[in-house]
Coordinates of C-alpha atoms in Angstrom, one line a residue:
X1 CA 85.4 -12.9 5.3
X2 CA 82.1 -14.6 7.0
X3 CA 83.6 -16.2 9.7
X4 CA 85.4 -12.5 10.8
X5 CA 81.3 -11.4 10.4
X6 CA 79.9 -14.1 12.4
X7 CA 82.7 -13.1 15.4
X8 CA 82.1 -9.6 15.0
X9 CA 77.4 -9.8 15.0
X10 CA 78.4 -12.2 17.9
X11 CA 80.7 -10.0 20.2
X12 CA 77.8 -6.4 19.8
X13 CA 75.6 -9.1 20.8
X14 CA 75.3 -8.4 24.9
X15 CA 75.8 -4.4 24.1
X16 CA 73.4 -4.3 21.4
X17 CA 71.1 -5.0 24.1
X18 CA 71.1 -1.8 25.9
X19 CA 70.8 -0.3 22.1
X20 CA 67.4 -2.0 22.3
X21 CA 66.8 -0.9 25.7
X22 CA 67.7 2.9 25.6
X23 CA 66.6 2.7 21.4
X24 CA 62.7 2.1 22.8
X25 CA 63.4 5.4 24.9
X26 CA 63.5 7.4 21.5
X27 CA 60.9 5.4 20.7
X28 CA 59.3 6.8 23.4
X29 CA 60.0 10.0 22.7
X30 CA 59.3 9.8 19.1
X31 CA 55.9 8.9 19.6
X32 CA 54.9 11.8 22.5
X33 CA 56.3 13.7 19.2
X34 CA 54.1 12.1 17.1
X35 CA 56.8 10.7 15.1
X36 CA 54.9 7.7 13.0
X37 CA 56.1 4.0 12.5
X38 CA 57.7 4.4 8.7
X39 CA 59.4 8.4 9.5
X40 CA 61.3 6.1 12.5
X41 CA 62.5 3.3 10.2
X42 CA 63.5 5.9 7.5
X43 CA 65.0 8.0 10.3
X44 CA 66.9 4.9 11.6
X45 CA 68.2 4.1 8.7
X46 CA 69.1 7.2 6.7
X47 CA 70.6 8.5 10.4
X48 CA 71.8 6.5 12.0
X49 CA 73.6 8.1 14.6
X50 CA 71.4 7.7 17.9
X51 CA 73.1 10.9 19.7
X52 CA 71.9 12.6 16.4
X53 CA 68.0 11.1 16.4
X54 CA 67.5 11.9 20.1
X55 CA 69.3 15.8 19.4
X56 CA 66.5 15.4 16.3
X57 CA 63.4 13.8 18.1
X58 CA 63.8 16.5 20.5
X59 CA 63.6 19.2 17.9
X60 CA 60.5 17.0 16.2
X61 CA 57.5 20.1 15.5
X62 CA 55.2 21.1 13.0
X63 CA 57.1 23.3 11.6
X64 CA 60.6 21.6 11.4
X65 CA 63.9 23.6 12.0
X66 CA 65.6 22.2 9.3
X67 CA 68.7 24.8 9.2
X68 CA 69.4 24.4 13.4
X69 CA 68.8 21.0 13.0
X70 CA 71.4 20.2 10.6
X71 CA 73.5 22.8 12.3
X72 CA 72.7 20.2 15.5
X73 CA 73.4 16.7 14.5
X74 CA 77.1 18.0 12.2
X75 CA 78.1 19.1 15.4
X76 CA 77.7 16.1 17.3
X77 CA 78.9 13.7 14.4
X78 CA 82.3 15.6 13.5
X79 CA 82.5 13.2 16.2
X80 CA 83.3 10.5 13.4
X81 CA 86.0 12.6 11.6
X82 CA 87.9 10.7 14.7
X83 CA 86.2 7.1 15.0
X84 CA 86.7 7.3 11.1
X85 CA 90.2 8.5 10.6
X86 CA 90.8 5.5 13.2
X87 CA 89.5 2.6 11.4
X88 CA 92.0 4.3 8.1
X89 CA 93.8 1.3 8.6
X90 CA 91.2 -0.9 8.6
X91 CA 90.3 0.5 5.2
X92 CA 92.8 1.0 3.3
X93 CA 92.6 -0.1 -0.5
X94 CA 88.8 -0.6 -0.2
X95 CA 87.2 1.4 -3.2
X96 CA 85.3 4.7 -1.8
X97 CA 81.5 3.4 -2.4
X98 CA 82.4 0.6 0.0
X99 CA 84.3 3.1 2.7
X100 CA 80.6 5.4 3.0
X101 CA 78.4 1.8 3.1
X102 CA 80.9 1.2 6.4
X103 CA 81.2 3.6 7.6
X104 CA 77.4 4.8 7.8
X105 CA 76.9 1.4 9.5
X106 CA 79.5 2.3 12.1
X107 CA 77.8 2.8 15.5
X108 CA 80.1 4.3 18.9
X109 CA 79.5 0.5 19.5
X110 CA 79.9 -1.3 17.0
X111 CA 83.3 1.1 16.0
X112 CA 84.6 0.6 20.1
X113 CA 84.2 -3.2 19.6
X114 CA 86.3 -3.6 16.7
X115 CA 88.8 -1.0 18.3
X116 CA 89.8 -3.8 21.2
X117 CA 89.5 -6.4 18.2
X118 CA 91.8 -4.4 16.8
X119 CA 94.0 -4.2 19.7
X120 CA 94.2 -7.6 20.0
X121 CA 95.5 -7.9 16.1
X122 CA 92.5 -9.8 15.3
X123 CA 90.0 -6.7 13.6
X124 CA 88.5 -6.9 9.7
X125 CA 86.5 -4.7 7.7
X126 CA 83.7 -7.9 7.8
X127 CA 84.2 -8.0 11.8
X128 CA 83.3 -3.8 11.4
X129 CA 80.5 -4.5 9.5
X130 CA 79.2 -7.6 11.4
X131 CA 78.8 -5.6 14.6
X132 CA 77.4 -2.9 12.8
X133 CA 74.4 -5.0 11.4
X134 CA 73.3 -5.7 14.5
X135 CA 73.5 -2.5 16.4
X136 CA 70.8 -1.2 13.5
X137 CA 68.9 -4.6 14.1
X138 CA 68.3 -4.5 17.7
X139 CA 68.8 -0.3 17.3
X140 CA 66.1 0.0 14.4
X141 CA 63.8 -3.1 16.4
X142 CA 64.5 -0.4 19.9
X143 CA 63.0 2.7 18.8
X144 CA 60.1 1.2 16.6
X145 CA 58.6 -0.3 19.6
X146 CA 58.9 1.7 22.3
X147 CA 57.2 4.1 19.3
X148 CA 54.4 1.4 18.6
X149 CA 53.9 0.9 22.2
X150 CA 54.9 4.7 23.2
X151 CA 51.6 5.0 24.7
X152 CA 52.4 2.2 27.6
X153 CA 55.8 4.0 29.5
X154 CA 54.6 7.5 29.8
X155 CA 57.9 8.5 32.1
X156 CA 61.0 6.1 30.5
X157 CA 63.6 7.5 33.9
X158 CA 60.9 6.4 36.0
X159 CA 62.1 2.5 35.5
X160 CA 65.2 3.7 34.4
X161 CA 65.3 3.3 31.0
X162 CA 67.1 6.7 30.7
X163 CA 69.8 5.5 31.9
X164 CA 70.5 2.8 29.7
X165 CA 72.4 5.1 27.0
X166 CA 75.0 6.8 29.7
X167 CA 75.8 2.5 31.2
X168 CA 76.6 1.7 27.1
X169 CA 78.9 3.7 27.3
X170 CA 80.5 3.8 30.7
X171 CA 81.0 0.4 29.9
X172 CA 82.7 0.8 26.5
X173 CA 84.6 3.1 28.0
X174 CA 86.1 0.1 30.7
X175 CA 86.6 -1.7 27.4
X176 CA 88.4 1.2 26.2
X177 CA 91.0 0.8 29.0
X178 CA 93.9 -0.2 28.5
X179 CA 96.8 0.5 31.1
X180 CA 97.7 4.1 33.0
X181 CA 99.6 4.9 29.5
X182 CA 96.1 5.9 29.0
X183 CA 95.6 8.0 31.9
X184 CA 97.0 11.0 31.2
X185 CA 94.6 11.5 27.1
X186 CA 91.6 10.3 28.9
X187 CA 92.3 12.8 32.0
X188 CA 92.2 15.4 29.2
X189 CA 89.2 15.1 27.0
X190 CA 87.4 14.7 30.3
X191 CA 89.0 17.9 31.2
X192 CA 88.9 19.8 28.5
X193 CA 84.8 18.0 27.6
X194 CA 83.5 19.3 31.0
X195 CA 84.9 22.7 29.8
X196 CA 83.3 22.9 27.3
X197 CA 80.4 21.7 28.0
X198 CA 80.4 24.3 30.8
X199 CA 81.1 27.5 29.0
X200 CA 80.3 26.4 24.9
X201 CA 77.1 26.1 23.8
X202 CA 75.9 22.6 22.4
X203 CA 77.8 19.6 22.0
X204 CA 81.1 20.9 21.5
X205 CA 82.0 19.4 24.2
X206 CA 82.3 16.1 22.2
X207 CA 84.6 16.7 19.3
X208 CA 86.9 19.3 21.8
X209 CA 87.2 16.1 24.5
X210 CA 87.9 14.2 21.0
X211 CA 90.3 16.1 19.7
X212 CA 92.5 17.3 22.7
X213 CA 91.9 13.3 24.3
X214 CA 93.5 12.4 20.8
X215 CA 96.6 15.1 20.6
X216 CA 97.4 14.5 24.1
X217 CA 97.7 10.6 22.9
X218 CA 99.9 11.4 20.1
X219 CA 102.6 13.9 22.3
X220 CA 102.6 11.1 24.5
X221 CA 105.0 8.4 25.5
X222 CA 104.9 5.8 21.9
X223 CA 103.9 2.9 23.1
X224 CA 105.9 -0.4 23.2
X225 CA 105.6 -3.9 23.3
X226 CA 105.6 -4.4 26.4
X227 CA 104.0 -0.9 27.5
X228 CA 100.9 -0.8 29.8

């Protein structure tokens, strides 16, 4: 248990450095919107979802559009239905409270690291939890640092800090590649996401791309031990 927790925490430290960087970008944007550190900390703790928090801060105004904000966050976080389903084997036998607590600390980063670990047959909920806490700490540190020093970096894009988010997910995707048998699901997910992004409003492309890729993988050839 303890060793798995530490292993999960250590495995997520390299990717957490990038989380710190794009968390600082969110902090800068939040400072420009007038959020204070307490509101930022509450958002980090209660929401803890990077892309959803970017959308919330973007929509932040004097008169909060609560309903629109909640709908946008709901759509963005629908992908956690797929993420939760993929983690079901790790949660087997756990109480509902335990599952809910662990899922709250699941981010894209520690989920991806856990899935890669699962393919090696050594994943556990403690590995997931260790990574989740590291990501949370780095994320919160980055957002608060960006918020408190927001006046020092008026244009984060000038230093390419806004690209950190894209860089993190690109590196995560490379780690999840498991050979040419992944090509078709990845291609289906990418094409569907691009089409949905082109023709549908909001963030539906995330859900549609994810469901399409998962369906393509489910209907594809069964994986064998010697496959790849």
